[in-house]
Amino acid sequence: MPKDEAKLTGPDLSQGVPLADLPVGGKLVGHVGKDEVLLVRAEDGIFAVSPHCTHYHGPLGEGLVVGSTVRCPWHHACFDLRTGEAVEAPAIDPIACWEIEQRDDVIAVRGKRKRPGPRPRTNGAGRPERVAIVGGGAAGFAAAEMLRRNGYQNALVMLSADESLPYDRPNLSKDYLAGTIPFEYVPLKTERFYKENDIETRLGQAAVELDPTARQVVLESGERLPYDRLLLATGAEPVRLTVPGADQPHVHTLRSLADCQSIIQGAESSRRAVVIGASFIGLEVAAALRGRKLEVHVVAPDKRPMERILGPDMGDFIRTLHEVHGVVFHLEDKAIALDGKAVRLEQGGSIEADLVVVGIGVRPRLGLAENAALKLDRGVVVNQYLETSAPGVYAAGDIARWPDPHSGQSIRVEHWVVAERQGQTAALNMLGGSKPFEDVPFFWSQHYDVPINYVGHAEAWDEITIDGDIASKDCLLRFKRNGRVAAVASIFRDLESLKAEVAMEHAKA
Ligand SMILES: Cc1cc2nc3c(=O)[nH]c(=O)nc-3n(C[C@H](O)[C@H](O)[C@H](O)COP(=O)(O)OP(=O)(O)OC[C@H]3O[C@@H](n4cnc5c(N)ncnc54)[C@H](O)[C@@H]3O)c2cc1C
Ligand code: FES
């Protein structure tokens, strides 16, 4: 047997399988030649696609079929089974599709379909002449890609204060920081993609002013860029520690690739690290640095890590999980000064550390919006189409506060998937569409081998119910407010998490 075929599982789908073996909603992973293929029987047809999500290769065979789409169990990307298109981030690239033949109640998979090219470029009515995107992160990148995917053919410029092309920010506190993946996995796309798609990337060029009346954005150099539609996607910046000694070179925050690389450099010559803040980022950094064999102490004022977002039981679990991996917590305590390498604590004592990483929250970057007199409310206020108070100016990602139809509140979140999907929705609306942003918020976090998925939005709750057992890493927590499920957090209950997402999509406040 050829080497590749040895790894293949399931039936040879080119030989055909009885229709009766595949009930509606059923999935079957098999192979055709050297390719693994997922056969799906949706309500309106039978489809054969690649079983590997194009985000991080999540197993689509374990995902959820909804209409003629399949959702990935890991981070909830959604693919159209008819075309393979990644219709919802975090996946961007399509999955492969195969032809199906049905004869006498037997389904056989035939040849792989040619990957469809982008939609034809058109100059349709209402299409802008010039689109400018301010921000080369999750939302900015996803918007640029979606504009071109939808055939937008006119000028497209993406400004980024960052020196790097858009990259996978969540990886900066996970595998890349831990040293378990190579750098090649970090950029979202290579330079070639931007060239081929005629996306003008201006790296290291911050916008310093926005003039919505003249429809111009001003660069540091004084250059004024005209636009017809503009997306503001400037993200957030880490809150800095202001105690004495916090300005030393071994004290870091983590937002950009450059930040991450300087932490990695610091870690290479360090024996002990102090992480200040028991937030998602702080604790992911703690896990990654343990992966690099550093001794890690976490200092935070909280009673339990992440209790405010995940509740007390999950908080206790996360603490134990990190302690089992050797992290030492100093909770209900604060760093009050950094005397050289010594981190001095409010409750007395100090910890000597060669490396300090501060993860005490972020603030949305609102300067441009504020100076342009856009409507603000703890973020840039947008309507359901993600348009700000200035016509033609859209906002997406960490800066945007949008009317969430599910909670009935105006919310702003700091989630990768939300930022990308908002960028995608804003792109469609900049092209003259009128697609409301109605996605249920989703985020994930990863600590060692434990992924935590969170769907919905619960700033407060009356009750948390727990299915399964948190300590056994097999659980689903429902955060309920006024009798309705506002959010769900889960560990290794991916299908239930997807089902909860679908249920929340149908529930509007
Ligand atoms: C280390 C880390 C790990 C994370 N892990 C997760 C995770 O596991 N799951 C999850 O859901 N979320 C995670 N997040 C949060 C997620 O990355 C953010 O919610 C997301 O990146 C927000 O996207 P954005 O486009 O709004 O902003 P960003 O991705 O921050 O992009 C903003 C861009 O704007 C640029 N910019 C800013 N000001 C200007 C200006 N004036 N002119 C031009 N450009 C400008 C910046 O340089 C940057 O390129 C993580 C964040 C960090 C920092
Ligand atoms: S692996 Fe599929 S969404 Fe991340």
mmCIF file of C-alpha atoms and ligand atoms in Angstrom, residues 56 75 133-141 158-174 177 202 204-209 217-219 232-238 254-256 259-260 280-281 284-285 362 365 368 396-400 413-420 422 442-446 452, ligand 1:
data_model
loop_
_atom_site.group_PDB
_atom_site.id
_atom_site.type_symbol
_atom_site.label_atom_id
_atom_site.label_comp_id
_atom_site.label_asym_id
_atom_site.label_seq_id
_atom_site.Cartn_x
_atom_site.Cartn_y
_atom_site.Cartn_z
ATOM 1 C CA TYR A 56 -6.244 24.930 12.121
ATOM 2 C CA HIS A 75 -13.512 27.538 16.510
ATOM 3 C CA ILE A 133 -8.966 50.212 5.720
ATOM 4 C CA VAL A 134 -7.280 51.589 8.821
ATOM 5 C CA GLY A 135 -5.829 48.622 10.699
ATOM 6 C CA GLY A 136 -4.070 45.482 9.508
ATOM 7 C CA GLY A 137 -5.348 43.088 12.177
ATOM 8 C CA ALA A 138 -8.203 40.604 12.302
ATOM 9 C CA ALA A 139 -10.990 42.908 11.120
ATOM 10 C CA GLY A 140 -8.916 44.843 8.583
ATOM 11 C CA PHE A 141 -7.503 41.713 6.976
ATOM 12 C CA MET A 158 -4.878 48.874 4.024
ATOM 13 C CA LEU A 159 -2.933 51.041 6.448
ATOM 14 C CA SER A 160 -1.316 49.428 9.438
ATOM 15 C CA ALA A 161 0.680 50.915 12.267
ATOM 16 C CA ASP A 162 2.232 47.447 12.527
ATOM 17 C CA GLU A 163 5.414 46.690 10.574
ATOM 18 C CA SER A 164 4.199 43.166 9.765
ATOM 19 C CA LEU A 165 1.586 41.908 7.359
ATOM 20 C CA PRO A 166 -1.562 40.691 9.159
ATOM 21 C CA TYR A 167 -0.864 37.702 11.405
ATOM 22 C CA ASP A 168 -2.569 35.212 13.647
ATOM 23 C CA ARG A 169 -2.677 37.224 16.857
ATOM 24 C CA PRO A 170 -4.182 34.464 19.058
ATOM 25 C CA ASN A 171 -1.120 32.352 18.349
ATOM 26 C CA LEU A 172 1.138 34.960 19.947
ATOM 27 C CA SER A 173 0.139 33.799 23.432
ATOM 28 C CA LYS A 174 -0.145 30.116 22.511
ATOM 29 C CA LEU A 177 5.080 31.807 22.077
ATOM 30 C CA ARG A 202 1.041 50.330 3.823
ATOM 31 C CA GLY A 204 4.271 50.922 9.619
ATOM 32 C CA GLN A 205 2.053 53.801 8.500
ATOM 33 C CA ALA A 206 -0.381 54.993 11.124
ATOM 34 C CA ALA A 207 -3.360 57.144 10.274
ATOM 35 C CA VAL A 208 -3.229 60.231 12.463
ATOM 36 C CA GLU A 209 -6.435 61.935 11.469
ATOM 37 C CA VAL A 217 -7.560 59.962 6.045
ATOM 38 C CA VAL A 218 -4.303 61.646 6.987
ATOM 39 C CA LEU A 219 -1.024 59.773 7.470
ATOM 40 C CA LEU A 232 -11.805 51.746 11.074
ATOM 41 C CA ALA A 233 -10.286 48.637 12.650
ATOM 42 C CA THR A 234 -7.597 49.936 14.957
ATOM 43 C CA GLY A 235 -8.053 47.274 17.630
ATOM 44 C CA ALA A 236 -6.959 47.726 21.212
ATOM 45 C CA GLU A 237 -3.783 48.360 23.075
ATOM 46 C CA PRO A 238 -2.584 46.819 26.307
ATOM 47 C CA LEU A 254 1.790 41.467 24.500
ATOM 48 C CA ARG A 255 -0.220 42.679 21.537
ATOM 49 C CA SER A 256 1.930 42.604 18.440
ATOM 50 C CA ASP A 259 6.016 42.178 21.393
ATOM 51 C CA CYS A 260 5.833 38.396 21.189
ATOM 52 C CA PHE A 280 -6.833 34.974 29.367
ATOM 53 C CA ILE A 281 -3.709 36.430 27.834
ATOM 54 C CA GLU A 284 -1.973 31.659 28.164
ATOM 55 C CA VAL A 285 1.422 33.336 28.426
ATOM 56 C CA VAL A 362 -6.660 46.385 26.916
ATOM 57 C CA ARG A 365 -7.857 52.568 20.251
ATOM 58 C CA LEU A 368 -9.000 58.679 15.435
ATOM 59 C CA ALA A 396 -15.224 46.610 13.256
ATOM 60 C CA GLY A 397 -13.381 44.531 15.821
ATOM 61 C CA ASP A 398 -12.226 45.508 19.285
ATOM 62 C CA ILE A 399 -13.245 49.159 18.857
ATOM 63 C CA ALA A 400 -16.839 48.589 17.720
ATOM 64 C CA VAL A 413 -16.033 42.429 22.763
ATOM 65 C CA GLU A 414 -12.407 41.548 22.213
ATOM 66 C CA HIS A 415 -12.681 38.309 20.262
ATOM 67 C CA TRP A 416 -10.734 37.260 17.174
ATOM 68 C CA VAL A 417 -13.657 35.578 15.402
ATOM 69 C CA VAL A 418 -16.003 38.501 16.037
ATOM 70 C CA ALA A 419 -13.430 40.956 14.679
ATOM 71 C CA GLU A 420 -12.936 38.923 11.497
ATOM 72 C CA GLN A 422 -17.368 42.091 11.527
ATOM 73 C CA PHE A 442 -17.577 33.357 20.087
ATOM 74 C CA PHE A 443 -14.106 33.095 21.583
ATOM 75 C CA TRP A 444 -11.712 30.388 22.524
ATOM 76 C CA SER A 445 -8.771 30.138 24.856
ATOM 77 C CA GLN A 446 -6.159 27.414 25.202
ATOM 78 C CA ILE A 452 -12.122 26.504 26.434
HETATM 79 C C1 LIG B 1 -1.832 37.682 22.500
HETATM 80 C C2 LIG B 1 -3.273 37.695 22.170
HETATM 81 C C3 LIG B 1 -3.977 36.493 22.125
HETATM 82 C C4 LIG B 1 -5.330 36.481 21.831
HETATM 83 N N1 LIG B 1 -5.992 35.302 21.804
HETATM 84 C C5 LIG B 1 -7.305 35.265 21.483
HETATM 85 C C6 LIG B 1 -7.997 34.042 21.434
HETATM 86 O O1 LIG B 1 -7.456 32.982 21.698
HETATM 87 N N2 LIG B 1 -9.300 34.066 21.090
HETATM 88 C C7 LIG B 1 -9.943 35.213 20.812
HETATM 89 O O2 LIG B 1 -11.138 35.175 20.507
HETATM 90 N N3 LIG B 1 -9.313 36.401 20.848
HETATM 91 C C8 LIG B 1 -8.008 36.448 21.178
HETATM 92 N N4 LIG B 1 -7.345 37.650 21.228
HETATM 93 C C9 LIG B 1 -8.078 38.877 20.906
HETATM 94 C C10 LIG B 1 -8.058 39.140 19.390
HETATM 95 O O3 LIG B 1 -6.760 39.001 18.884
HETATM 96 C C11 LIG B 1 -8.608 40.516 19.114
HETATM 97 O O4 LIG B 1 -9.949 40.564 19.557
HETATM 98 C C12 LIG B 1 -8.544 40.841 17.623
HETATM 99 O O5 LIG B 1 -7.233 40.829 17.156
HETATM 100 C C13 LIG B 1 -9.180 42.194 17.349
HETATM 101 O O6 LIG B 1 -9.076 42.482 16.019
HETATM 102 P P1 LIG B 1 -9.010 43.997 15.505
HETATM 103 O O7 LIG B 1 -8.908 43.908 14.024
HETATM 104 O O8 LIG B 1 -10.090 44.767 16.127
HETATM 105 O O9 LIG B 1 -7.656 44.552 16.113
HETATM 106 P P2 LIG B 1 -6.167 44.074 15.930
HETATM 107 O O10 LIG B 1 -6.117 42.660 15.485
HETATM 108 O O11 LIG B 1 -5.451 44.453 17.162
HETATM 109 O O12 LIG B 1 -5.637 44.967 14.747
HETATM 110 C C14 LIG B 1 -5.550 46.361 14.865
HETATM 111 C C15 LIG B 1 -4.645 46.867 13.784
HETATM 112 O O13 LIG B 1 -4.752 48.267 13.696
HETATM 113 C C16 LIG B 1 -3.463 48.840 13.563
HETATM 114 N N5 LIG B 1 -3.571 50.238 13.974
HETATM 115 C C17 LIG B 1 -3.871 50.739 15.181
HETATM 116 N N6 LIG B 1 -3.935 52.071 15.138
HETATM 117 C C18 LIG B 1 -3.698 52.430 13.859
HETATM 118 C C19 LIG B 1 -3.641 53.661 13.164
HETATM 119 N N7 LIG B 1 -3.849 54.831 13.766
HETATM 120 N N8 LIG B 1 -3.339 53.644 11.837
HETATM 121 C C20 LIG B 1 -3.120 52.477 11.186
HETATM 122 N N9 LIG B 1 -3.174 51.286 11.806
HETATM 123 C C21 LIG B 1 -3.463 51.266 13.109
HETATM 124 C C22 LIG B 1 -2.614 47.949 14.420
HETATM 125 O O14 LIG B 1 -1.257 48.096 14.114
HETATM 126 C C23 LIG B 1 -3.179 46.588 14.023
HETATM 127 O O15 LIG B 1 -2.621 46.160 12.805
HETATM 128 C C24 LIG B 1 -5.997 37.691 21.557
HETATM 129 C C25 LIG B 1 -5.299 38.902 21.602
HETATM 130 C C26 LIG B 1 -3.949 38.907 21.902
HETATM 131 C C27 LIG B 1 -3.203 40.211 21.943
#
